[in-house]
Coordinates of C-alpha atoms and ligand atoms in Angstrom, one line a residue:
M1 CA 16.3 -15.6 7.0
L2 CA 14.1 -16.5 9.7
V3 CA 11.2 -17.7 7.7
V4 CA 11.2 -20.7 5.8
Y5 CA 8.0 -22.2 3.6
E6 CA 6.5 -25.2 3.6
S7 CA 3.6 -26.0 0.9
N8 CA 0.8 -28.6 2.3
G9 CA 0.2 -29.3 -1.1
K10 CA -3.2 -27.7 -1.8
S11 CA -3.4 -24.1 -0.9
A12 CA -0.1 -21.5 -0.8
S13 CA 2.5 -21.6 1.5
R14 CA 3.2 -20.8 5.3
I15 CA 5.5 -19.8 7.4
V16 CA 7.3 -21.8 10.0
R17 CA 10.1 -21.6 12.3
I18 CA 12.5 -24.0 12.6
G19 CA 12.5 -25.4 16.4
H20 CA 9.3 -24.6 17.8
E21 CA 6.5 -26.5 19.0
R22 CA 3.6 -26.3 16.1
I23 CA 0.4 -25.5 17.7
E24 CA -2.1 -28.7 16.6
N25 CA -6.1 -28.2 15.8
E26 CA -6.6 -31.1 18.2
C27 CA -5.0 -29.0 20.7
I28 CA -7.7 -26.2 20.3
R29 CA -10.2 -29.1 20.4
G30 CA -8.6 -30.7 23.2
R31 CA -9.2 -28.0 25.2
A32 CA -12.5 -27.3 23.9
C33 CA -13.8 -30.3 25.1
M34 CA -12.2 -29.5 28.9
T35 CA -14.2 -26.4 28.7
E36 CA -17.5 -27.0 26.9
S37 CA -20.1 -29.4 28.5
D38 CA -21.8 -32.2 25.9
D39 CA -25.4 -31.4 26.3
N40 CA -25.4 -27.8 24.3
V41 CA -27.2 -28.6 21.3
V42 CA -27.6 -25.4 19.7
L43 CA -23.6 -25.6 19.5
E44 CA -23.1 -29.1 18.2
D45 CA -21.4 -28.3 14.7
T46 CA -19.0 -26.0 16.6
D47 CA -15.8 -26.0 18.8
R48 CA -15.8 -23.8 21.7
I49 CA -13.4 -22.4 23.4
H50 CA -13.9 -19.5 25.9
G51 CA -13.2 -17.4 29.0
R52 CA -9.1 -16.9 29.3
T53 CA -8.0 -20.2 26.9
A54 CA -9.4 -18.0 24.0
L55 CA -7.6 -15.1 25.5
V56 CA -4.4 -16.9 25.9
N57 CA -5.1 -18.8 22.4
N58 CA -5.5 -15.2 21.0
V59 CA -2.9 -13.7 22.2
R60 CA -0.6 -16.8 21.1
A61 CA -1.6 -16.2 17.6
A62 CA -0.8 -12.3 17.7
T63 CA 2.7 -13.0 18.9
S64 CA 3.8 -15.9 16.5
L65 CA 2.5 -13.4 13.7
A66 CA 4.3 -10.3 15.3
G67 CA 7.2 -12.6 15.9
A68 CA 7.4 -13.5 11.4
I69 CA 7.8 -9.7 11.3
R70 CA 10.0 -8.3 14.3
S71 CA 12.9 -8.8 12.7
T72 CA 12.4 -6.6 9.9
L73 CA 11.4 -3.3 11.7
G74 CA 13.7 -0.3 11.4
P75 CA 16.6 0.1 8.4
R76 CA 19.0 -2.5 10.1
G77 CA 16.0 -5.4 10.1
L78 CA 16.7 -8.3 8.0
D79 CA 14.9 -9.4 4.8
K80 CA 12.0 -12.1 4.1
M81 CA 12.3 -14.9 1.4
L82 CA 9.0 -15.3 0.2
V83 CA 8.4 -18.9 -1.8
E84 CA 5.0 -19.4 -3.2
D85 CA 3.6 -22.7 -4.2
D86 CA 5.1 -22.0 -7.7
G87 CA 8.7 -21.8 -6.6
E88 CA 8.3 -17.9 -7.0
A89 CA 10.4 -16.1 -4.7
L90 CA 9.9 -12.6 -3.3
V91 CA 12.7 -11.3 -1.5
T92 CA 11.4 -8.2 0.9
N93 CA 11.2 -6.6 4.3
D94 CA 8.0 -4.8 4.3
G95 CA 5.9 -6.1 6.7
V96 CA 2.4 -5.6 4.6
T97 CA 3.7 -7.9 2.0
I98 CA 5.0 -10.5 4.1
L99 CA 2.0 -10.6 6.1
E100 CA -0.4 -10.3 2.8
K101 CA 1.4 -13.2 1.0
A102 CA 1.8 -15.9 4.5
N103 CA -1.7 -17.9 4.0
V104 CA -2.6 -17.5 7.3
E105 CA -6.0 -18.9 8.9
H106 CA -6.2 -18.0 12.5
P107 CA -9.2 -15.4 13.0
T108 CA -6.9 -13.4 15.8
A109 CA -4.3 -13.3 13.3
R110 CA -6.3 -11.8 10.5
L111 CA -7.8 -9.6 12.3
L112 CA -4.1 -8.1 13.3
I113 CA -3.5 -8.8 8.9
D114 CA -6.0 -6.4 8.6
A115 CA -5.4 -3.5 11.2
S116 CA -1.8 -3.7 9.5
S117 CA -3.7 -3.6 5.8
S118 CA -5.7 -0.8 6.4
Q119 CA -2.6 1.0 7.9
D120 CA -0.8 0.5 4.8
R121 CA -3.8 1.5 2.5
A122 CA -4.6 5.2 4.9
A123 CA -0.5 5.5 5.3
R124 CA 1.3 3.9 3.3
D125 CA 3.8 3.3 5.9
G126 CA 4.3 2.0 9.8
T127 CA 2.5 -1.5 9.0
T128 CA 5.2 -3.6 11.0
S129 CA 4.9 -1.1 13.7
T130 CA 1.3 -1.2 14.2
V131 CA 1.3 -5.5 13.9
L132 CA 4.0 -4.8 17.0
L133 CA 2.5 -2.7 19.2
V134 CA -0.6 -4.7 18.9
S135 CA 0.9 -8.1 20.1
E136 CA 2.4 -6.3 22.6
M137 CA -0.3 -4.8 23.6
L138 CA -2.1 -8.1 23.9
Q139 CA 0.5 -9.8 26.0
N140 CA 0.8 -7.2 28.0
A141 CA -2.8 -7.4 28.7
L142 CA -2.6 -11.3 29.4
E143 CA -0.2 -10.4 31.9
L144 CA -2.6 -8.1 33.7
V145 CA -5.5 -10.4 33.4
R146 CA -3.4 -13.1 35.4
M147 CA -2.8 -10.5 38.1
G148 CA -6.9 -10.6 38.3
V149 CA -7.8 -7.5 36.1
H150 CA -10.7 -7.7 34.3
P151 CA -10.2 -7.2 30.5
S152 CA -12.8 -4.6 30.4
I153 CA -11.1 -2.7 33.0
I154 CA -7.8 -2.9 30.5
V155 CA -9.8 -2.1 27.6
K156 CA -11.1 1.1 29.2
G157 CA -7.5 1.7 30.3
Y158 CA -6.7 1.1 27.0
S159 CA -8.5 3.8 25.7
I160 CA -7.9 6.2 28.0
A161 CA -4.2 5.8 26.7
L162 CA -4.4 6.3 23.3
E163 CA -6.2 9.7 23.7
E164 CA -4.3 10.3 26.1
S165 CA -1.1 9.6 23.6
L166 CA -3.2 11.3 20.3
K167 CA -2.7 14.3 22.6
E168 CA 0.5 14.1 23.3
V169 CA 1.6 13.5 19.6
I170 CA -0.5 16.4 18.3
R171 CA 1.5 18.4 21.3
V172 CA 4.8 17.7 20.3
S173 CA 4.7 17.5 16.5
L174 CA 6.0 20.2 14.4
D175 CA 4.9 21.3 10.8
S176 CA 7.7 20.1 8.3
K177 CA 9.8 22.6 6.3
E178 CA 10.1 22.0 2.8
E179 CA 13.8 20.5 3.0
Q180 CA 12.6 17.9 5.7
K181 CA 9.8 16.9 3.3
I182 CA 12.5 15.0 1.5
Q183 CA 13.9 13.7 4.8
V184 CA 10.5 12.3 5.7
V185 CA 10.0 10.4 2.6
N186 CA 13.6 8.8 3.2
T187 CA 13.4 7.7 6.6
S188 CA 10.0 5.8 5.3
L189 CA 11.6 4.3 3.1
R190 CA 14.9 3.3 5.2
G191 CA 16.1 -0.4 4.6
K192 CA 13.9 -1.1 1.1
G193 CA 16.2 -0.7 -1.2
D194 CA 19.6 1.1 -2.6
S195 CA 20.2 4.3 -0.5
A196 CA 21.4 6.1 -4.0
L197 CA 17.9 5.0 -5.5
C198 CA 15.4 5.9 -2.7
E199 CA 16.8 9.4 -2.3
L200 CA 16.5 9.5 -6.3
I201 CA 13.2 8.3 -5.7
S202 CA 11.8 10.2 -2.6
G203 CA 12.8 13.4 -4.7
L204 CA 10.6 12.1 -7.8
A205 CA 7.8 11.6 -5.2
I206 CA 8.1 14.5 -3.5
E207 CA 7.9 16.1 -7.1
A208 CA 5.0 14.5 -8.5
A209 CA 3.4 15.1 -5.1
N210 CA 3.5 19.0 -5.1
G211 CA 2.1 18.6 -8.5
L212 CA -0.8 17.1 -7.2
V213 CA -1.5 19.5 -4.4
G214 CA -4.9 21.3 -5.1
Q215 CA -6.3 18.5 -7.8
G216 CA -8.7 16.7 -5.4
E217 CA -8.6 14.9 -1.8
G218 CA -8.8 11.1 -3.1
L219 CA -6.4 9.3 -1.2
D220 CA -5.8 7.3 -4.5
L221 CA -5.1 10.3 -6.5
E222 CA -1.5 9.5 -7.1
R223 CA -2.0 6.0 -8.1
F224 CA -4.0 7.1 -11.6
R225 CA -2.6 10.7 -11.9
V226 CA 1.1 9.1 -12.4
K227 CA 1.6 6.4 -14.6
R228 CA 4.5 3.9 -14.3
L229 CA 5.8 3.7 -17.5
Q230 CA 8.9 0.9 -17.6
I231 CA 11.4 1.0 -19.9
R232 CA 14.4 -1.5 -20.5
Q233 CA 17.4 0.3 -21.5
G234 CA 19.5 2.8 -19.1
S235 CA 20.3 2.9 -15.6
V236 CA 18.2 2.7 -12.9
M237 CA 19.1 5.8 -11.6
D238 CA 18.1 7.5 -15.1
T239 CA 14.6 7.1 -13.7
S240 CA 12.7 10.3 -14.0
L241 CA 9.4 11.6 -14.2
V242 CA 8.0 13.4 -17.2
R243 CA 5.0 15.8 -17.2
G244 CA 1.9 14.5 -19.4
L245 CA 1.1 11.1 -20.3
M246 CA 4.2 9.0 -22.1
L247 CA 3.3 5.4 -24.0
L248 CA 4.8 2.8 -25.3
K249 CA 2.8 3.7 -28.6
S250 CA 3.0 5.6 -32.3
R251 CA 0.4 7.4 -34.5
V252 CA -0.9 5.0 -36.8
D253 CA -0.1 6.5 -39.9
I254 CA 3.7 7.4 -40.6
N255 CA 2.7 10.2 -42.7
S256 CA 1.1 11.9 -40.3
P257 CA 2.9 14.7 -38.6
P258 CA 5.1 13.2 -35.6
D259 CA 4.7 16.1 -33.2
S260 CA 2.5 18.9 -32.6
K261 CA 2.5 22.3 -30.6
G262 CA -0.9 21.6 -29.4
G263 CA -4.7 21.4 -30.4
K264 CA -8.4 19.4 -29.9
V265 CA -8.8 15.7 -28.9
A266 CA -11.3 13.5 -29.0
I267 CA -11.1 10.3 -27.0
I268 CA -13.2 7.4 -28.2
D269 CA -13.6 4.4 -25.3
G270 CA -14.3 2.3 -28.5
D271 CA -13.4 1.8 -32.3
L272 CA -13.4 3.1 -35.9
E273 CA -13.5 -0.1 -37.4
K274 CA -15.9 -0.7 -40.5
S275 CA -19.3 -2.5 -38.5
K276 CA -19.4 -5.9 -37.7
L277 CA -21.8 -8.3 -38.9
Q278 CA -23.6 -10.3 -36.4
T279 CA -22.7 -13.7 -36.0
S280 CA -25.7 -15.0 -37.4
A281 CA -26.5 -12.5 -40.0
S282 CA -25.8 -13.6 -43.1
I283 CA -26.3 -11.6 -46.5
E284 CA -27.7 -12.8 -49.8
V285 CA -25.2 -11.8 -52.3
G286 CA -27.9 -12.3 -55.9
S287 CA -24.8 -10.0 -58.0
L288 CA -21.7 -8.1 -57.4
G289 CA -23.6 -5.1 -57.1
I290 CA -25.0 -5.9 -53.8
L291 CA -21.2 -6.5 -52.7
Q292 CA -20.0 -3.3 -53.9
D293 CA -23.3 -1.4 -52.6
F294 CA -22.4 -2.8 -49.2
H295 CA -18.7 -1.9 -49.2
D296 CA -19.5 1.7 -50.4
R297 CA -21.4 1.8 -47.4
E298 CA -19.0 0.6 -45.4
M299 CA -16.8 3.2 -46.6
Q300 CA -19.4 6.0 -46.7
A301 CA -19.7 5.1 -42.9
L302 CA -16.1 5.4 -41.9
S303 CA -16.1 8.7 -44.1
N304 CA -19.0 10.3 -42.4
K305 CA -17.4 9.6 -38.8
V306 CA -14.1 11.1 -39.8
D307 CA -16.2 14.1 -41.5
H308 CA -17.9 14.4 -37.7
L309 CA -14.2 14.5 -36.0
S310 CA -13.4 17.1 -38.7
S311 CA -16.5 19.4 -38.1
L312 CA -16.3 19.3 -34.6
G313 CA -12.2 20.6 -35.2
V314 CA -10.7 17.5 -34.0
D315 CA -6.9 16.7 -35.2
L316 CA -6.0 13.9 -32.5
L317 CA -7.7 10.7 -32.2
V318 CA -7.1 8.2 -29.4
T319 CA -9.1 5.0 -29.2
R320 CA -9.7 2.4 -26.8
G321 CA -10.6 0.0 -30.0
G322 CA -8.8 -0.5 -33.6
I323 CA -9.1 1.5 -36.4
A324 CA -9.9 0.3 -39.7
D325 CA -6.9 0.4 -42.2
E326 CA -9.5 2.1 -44.7
A327 CA -9.4 4.8 -41.8
V328 CA -6.1 5.3 -41.5
S329 CA -5.7 7.7 -44.8
M330 CA -9.0 9.3 -44.3
L331 CA -7.8 10.8 -41.0
T332 CA -4.6 11.5 -42.1
D333 CA -6.3 13.8 -45.0
A334 CA -8.3 15.4 -42.7
G335 CA -5.5 16.4 -41.0
I336 CA -6.0 13.9 -37.7
T337 CA -3.5 12.1 -36.2
G338 CA -4.9 8.6 -34.6
Y339 CA -3.4 6.7 -31.8
R340 CA -5.2 3.2 -31.7
R341 CA -5.7 0.2 -28.9
F342 CA -4.9 2.6 -25.4
E343 CA -5.2 1.3 -22.0
K344 CA -8.0 2.2 -20.0
S345 CA -5.7 3.6 -17.3
D346 CA -4.0 5.8 -19.9
I347 CA -7.4 6.8 -21.4
D348 CA -8.4 7.8 -18.3
L349 CA -5.1 9.8 -17.6
L350 CA -5.5 11.1 -20.9
S351 CA -9.1 12.2 -20.5
V352 CA -7.5 14.1 -17.0
I353 CA -5.0 16.1 -18.7
T354 CA -7.1 16.9 -22.1
G355 CA -10.4 17.4 -19.9
A356 CA -11.6 15.4 -23.2
N357 CA -14.9 13.2 -21.9
P358 CA -14.5 9.6 -23.3
T359 CA -17.3 8.4 -25.3
R360 CA -18.1 4.8 -27.0
S361 CA -18.6 6.4 -30.3
I362 CA -17.8 8.5 -32.8
N363 CA -21.4 9.4 -34.1
S364 CA -22.0 10.6 -30.5
L365 CA -19.6 12.5 -29.8
K366 CA -20.6 16.4 -29.1
E367 CA -18.4 20.2 -28.9
S368 CA -18.4 19.1 -24.8
D369 CA -16.7 15.8 -25.2
I370 CA -13.8 17.4 -26.9
G371 CA -10.5 18.3 -25.1
K372 CA -7.4 20.6 -25.6
Y373 CA -3.8 19.1 -25.4
S374 CA -0.9 21.6 -25.4
R375 CA 2.0 19.3 -26.8
R376 CA 2.3 15.8 -28.8
S377 CA 5.7 14.4 -29.7
E378 CA 7.4 11.3 -30.3
E379 CA 10.7 9.8 -29.0
S380 CA 12.5 6.8 -29.9
I381 CA 13.9 5.2 -27.1
A382 CA 16.2 2.6 -27.7
D383 CA 14.9 2.2 -31.3
V384 CA 10.9 1.8 -29.5
K385 CA 8.9 4.9 -30.7
H386 CA 7.2 6.7 -27.7
T387 CA 4.9 8.9 -27.2
L388 CA 4.6 11.8 -25.0
L389 CA 0.8 14.2 -24.5
E390 CA 0.6 16.9 -22.5
G391 CA -2.1 19.3 -21.6
D392 CA -3.4 21.4 -19.0
G393 CA -4.6 18.8 -16.8
M394 CA -1.9 17.5 -13.9
G395 CA -0.8 13.9 -14.9
M396 CA 2.3 12.7 -14.7
T397 CA 4.4 9.3 -15.9
L398 CA 7.4 7.8 -13.7
V399 CA 9.6 6.8 -16.6
V400 CA 11.2 3.9 -14.8
R401 CA 14.7 2.6 -16.7
G402 CA 16.3 -0.6 -15.6
S403 CA 17.6 -3.3 -17.3
T404 CA 15.8 -6.2 -15.8
P405 CA 12.5 -6.5 -14.6
N406 CA 13.4 -6.6 -10.4
I407 CA 15.4 -3.8 -10.5
R408 CA 12.3 -1.5 -12.4
E409 CA 9.5 -3.5 -10.2
E410 CA 11.6 -3.0 -7.0
S411 CA 11.5 0.9 -8.3
V412 CA 8.2 1.0 -8.8
R413 CA 7.4 -0.3 -5.5
I414 CA 9.5 1.9 -3.6
F415 CA 8.2 5.2 -5.5
D416 CA 4.1 4.1 -4.7
D417 CA 5.5 4.1 -1.3
A418 CA 7.4 7.2 -1.6
I419 CA 4.4 9.4 -3.0
G420 CA 2.5 7.5 -0.9
V421 CA 3.6 9.1 2.1
A422 CA 4.3 12.3 0.0
H423 CA 1.2 13.0 -1.3
R424 CA -0.5 12.4 2.3
M425 CA 2.3 15.0 3.6
S426 CA 0.8 17.7 1.5
S427 CA -2.8 17.7 3.2
S428 CA -0.9 16.8 6.3
P429 CA 2.0 17.9 7.2
G430 CA 3.2 17.3 10.8
I431 CA 6.1 15.6 11.5
L432 CA 7.3 13.5 14.5
P433 CA 10.8 12.4 15.6
G434 CA 12.0 8.9 14.0
G435 CA 14.0 6.3 15.9
G436 CA 11.7 5.5 18.6
A437 CA 12.1 8.7 19.8
I438 CA 8.1 9.6 19.8
Q439 CA 7.2 6.5 21.6
A440 CA 9.7 6.4 24.3
H441 CA 8.4 10.0 25.1
L442 CA 5.0 8.8 25.0
A443 CA 5.5 6.0 27.5
R444 CA 7.3 8.5 30.3
H445 CA 4.3 10.7 29.0
L446 CA 1.4 7.7 29.8
R447 CA 3.5 6.6 32.9
I448 CA 3.2 10.7 34.5
F449 CA -0.6 10.6 33.2
S450 CA -1.5 7.3 34.9
K451 CA -0.8 8.9 38.5
T452 CA -4.2 11.2 37.6
Q453 CA -6.1 8.1 37.1
S454 CA -7.7 6.0 39.6
G455 CA -7.5 2.5 40.4
R456 CA -6.4 -0.7 38.1
E457 CA -6.8 1.9 35.0
Q458 CA -3.6 3.0 36.2
L459 CA -2.4 -0.6 35.4
A460 CA -3.6 -1.0 32.1
I461 CA -2.3 2.1 30.9
E462 CA 1.4 1.3 32.5
A463 CA 0.9 -1.6 30.2
Y464 CA 0.0 0.4 27.1
A465 CA 3.4 2.3 27.9
S466 CA 5.5 -0.6 27.6
A467 CA 4.0 -1.7 25.0
L468 CA 5.1 1.5 23.1
E469 CA 8.5 1.2 24.3
S470 CA 9.0 -2.0 22.4
I471 CA 9.3 -0.2 19.3
P472 CA 12.9 1.7 20.0
R473 CA 13.4 -1.6 22.1
I474 CA 13.0 -3.7 18.8
L475 CA 15.0 -1.2 16.2
A476 CA 18.0 -1.6 19.0
E477 CA 17.7 -5.3 19.5
N478 CA 17.4 -5.2 15.0
A479 CA 20.7 -2.7 15.0
G480 CA 22.3 -5.4 17.6
R481 CA 22.5 -3.1 20.8
D482 CA 21.4 -3.8 24.3
P483 CA 17.5 -2.7 24.2
V484 CA 17.3 -2.1 28.1
D485 CA 20.4 -0.3 27.6
V486 CA 19.2 1.7 24.7
I487 CA 15.7 2.1 26.7
L488 CA 17.0 3.5 29.7
S489 CA 19.6 5.9 28.0
L490 CA 17.0 7.1 25.8
S491 CA 14.7 8.1 28.8
A492 CA 17.6 9.5 30.7
D493 CA 18.7 11.9 27.2
Q494 CA 14.8 12.7 26.2
E495 CA 14.8 13.7 30.1
K496 CA 17.4 16.3 29.6
S497 CA 16.9 17.2 25.8
G498 CA 13.2 16.4 25.5
P499 CA 11.5 14.4 22.4
W500 CA 13.2 14.7 19.9
I501 CA 16.1 12.2 21.1
G502 CA 16.0 9.5 19.6
F503 CA 18.1 5.7 19.1
D504 CA 19.9 6.6 15.9
I505 CA 20.5 3.0 14.7
M506 CA 23.2 4.0 12.2
T507 CA 25.7 5.1 15.0
G508 CA 24.0 3.0 18.0
G509 CA 24.1 6.5 19.7
N510 CA 21.2 9.0 20.7
S511 CA 20.7 12.2 18.7
D512 CA 18.6 15.2 17.9
M513 CA 16.0 13.3 15.3
R514 CA 15.6 16.4 13.0
T515 CA 19.5 17.0 12.9
I516 CA 20.0 13.5 11.3
G517 CA 16.9 13.4 9.6
V518 CA 15.1 10.8 11.0
L519 CA 11.0 12.0 10.7
D520 CA 8.9 10.4 10.7
P521 CA 5.0 11.9 9.3
E522 CA 2.4 12.2 12.4
F523 CA -0.4 10.6 10.4
V524 CA 1.2 7.5 10.3
T525 CA 1.5 7.5 13.7
R526 CA -1.3 8.4 14.4
H527 CA -3.1 5.7 12.2
S528 CA -0.7 3.3 13.7
L529 CA -1.7 3.6 17.6
S530 CA -5.4 4.5 16.8
G531 CA -5.3 0.7 14.5
A532 CA -3.0 -0.9 17.0
T533 CA -5.4 -0.3 19.9
E534 CA -8.5 -1.1 18.1
A535 CA -7.2 -4.2 16.9
A536 CA -5.8 -5.2 20.5
I537 CA -9.0 -4.1 22.0
T538 CA -11.3 -6.0 19.5
V539 CA -9.1 -8.8 20.9
L540 CA -9.4 -8.3 24.3
R541 CA -13.4 -8.4 23.7
I542 CA -13.8 -11.5 23.1
D543 CA -14.1 -14.6 25.3
D544 CA -15.6 -16.5 23.5
V545 CA -14.4 -18.1 20.2
L546 CA -16.9 -20.7 18.3
W547 CA -14.8 -22.8 15.2
A548 CA -17.1 -24.2 12.8
R549 CA -16.1 -28.0 12.3
T550 CA -14.6 -27.3 9.2
D551 CA -10.9 -27.0 9.1
P552 CA -9.9 -25.0 12.6
S553 CA -6.4 -23.8 12.1
T554 CA -4.3 -21.6 13.8
P555 CA -0.7 -20.4 12.3
D556 CA 1.8 -22.8 12.2
W557 CA 4.4 -21.1 13.9
G558 CA 5.0 -20.0 18.0
E559 CA 7.3 -17.6 19.2
E560 CA 6.8 -18.1 22.8
E561 CA 5.3 -20.6 24.9
L562 CA 2.1 -19.1 26.7
E563 CA 0.8 -21.0 29.4
D564 CA -2.8 -20.4 30.5
Ligands
LIG601 P1 7.3 0.2 9.7 O1 6.6 -0.8 8.8 O2 6.6 0.4 10.4 O3 7.2 1.6 8.9 P2 10.2 0.0 9.0 O4 10.7 -1.1 8.8 O5 9.9 0.9 7.7 O6 8.7 -0.3 9.2 O7 10.9 1.0 10.3 C1 10.3 2.0 10.7 C2 10.8 2.6 11.9 O8 12.2 3.0 11.7 C3 10.3 4.0 12.4 O9 10.0 4.1 13.3 C4 11.2 5.3 12.1 O10 11.7 5.9 12.7 C5 12.8 4.1 12.1 N1 14.0 4.6 11.4 C6 14.0 5.0 10.0 N2 15.1 4.8 9.8 C7 16.1 5.3 11.0 C8 17.3 5.3 11.6 N3 18.3 5.8 10.5 N4 17.6 5.5 13.0 C9 16.8 5.5 13.7 N5 15.5 4.3 13.6 C10 15.0 4.7 12.2
LIG602 MG1 9.0 2.1 7.2

């Protein structure tokens, strides 16, 4: 483990690197004083850093951020232990999780974290690579600035390099065959958990994603169409996917039938309770008859609601709120099975599965709000009643087994990543070679391409190419290999046998990535290249940093000394 945590007493912990000098706020203020004149009244409440100092500071922040996650890249990457102020610990090697949990205040570092979060949201993978790429692009840009190349030229060169890389990515990519999809999802999960578990979950994720084909475009479709249900009993390897909505619930009346072959369902986003009096209201009871009358009217209201359900042909009632005890037998007598206290997310999923429209009250329920279900069954799992509801609409439940919350939550996290990739694969099926192959190929391609460009932009394109090469280099480093040797042999082998030859971390040699099944989704690589380039360009365009005089701070971890 490389990372330890310290607490500053008031907020979450920060990453500190042992043995490196901390960058103190005073250092920024000190430089600011050297570069700024005293008579700038407009900016008197800010500290100002500009020109090359701003760039150096920003690159330093990016480099140290990347340094914190560099060793996690690839299946042989190491894990980090994240410790919260309250002592809660999480072990992970997922780049975006590490960065989002770290309490980072430096604006440039935040920009990189945003790039990584955006990668996570859009592609569900490639988060570590994105941050590493931004940092390498910025370090190489700083070298060029030191040689006298203006940042605006570098920005132009980087934009040209990105455009050319995206074209080349499309040229190299292939449409995935069915059996390759599982390899793609598996590659994206490598290093995230036990390999047999990852393989099982990849299969379930592909199955779930196939079920969602043609169900709409929303990127978050896979989040609310697949419920995650954790069950304490059983081994994690018994985790399964069922069609329909499975939940830890049993019907309100044990006398109603436990299962059904289908019928009509009403979903109430409210309750079937007796009407409650306003807190300020009071009834003056003059005689016993008044109380009885009041009670009768309440019962009549409940009975009217049950009659209304019956008249619509409903035989299954699901409510978000409660069902009054008095209504339980009325429902059973009317041939309606009731379930109460559903979570909002379960209501939403059931609505998709059955086509029922959730309404606030039974009185306002119309014919068109009623949905259809095709099966209802109750099952005892380790003595606890669970209910499964199925319909024509596509909704599924991942039943996650495992004896400890940790193993179950890890499985859910792995499934979330897996289905994220699998679902996107169905609309964007292109694949690319993993193992740093595509980046090594792009680097060689860009170096040749740069010769067609004029002047100093050529230098920027070459700098961009070297930044891409950092991916195979770091993969090699993390596998304990010599990065220079790996790059040289990879380049030579690709020259001979094409871009699908990559570095196989498991053997330390080069192989065709299709043969060993190390395949990256094209959309992950494309998004990562665009996001990283955009973030690097944003930082390169900054030549002035104004710090409000509140409490400016830089990350506490330093990676390399970057002299101005
Ligand atoms: P990210 O957050 O960027 O996805 P990962 O830690 O998941 O970072 O590492 C992804 C990288 O690891 C990809 O470039 C992928 O091609 C590579 N990779 C995965 N499995 C292998 C393998 N067996 N050999 C070589 N590289 C691999
Ligand atoms: Mg990954």
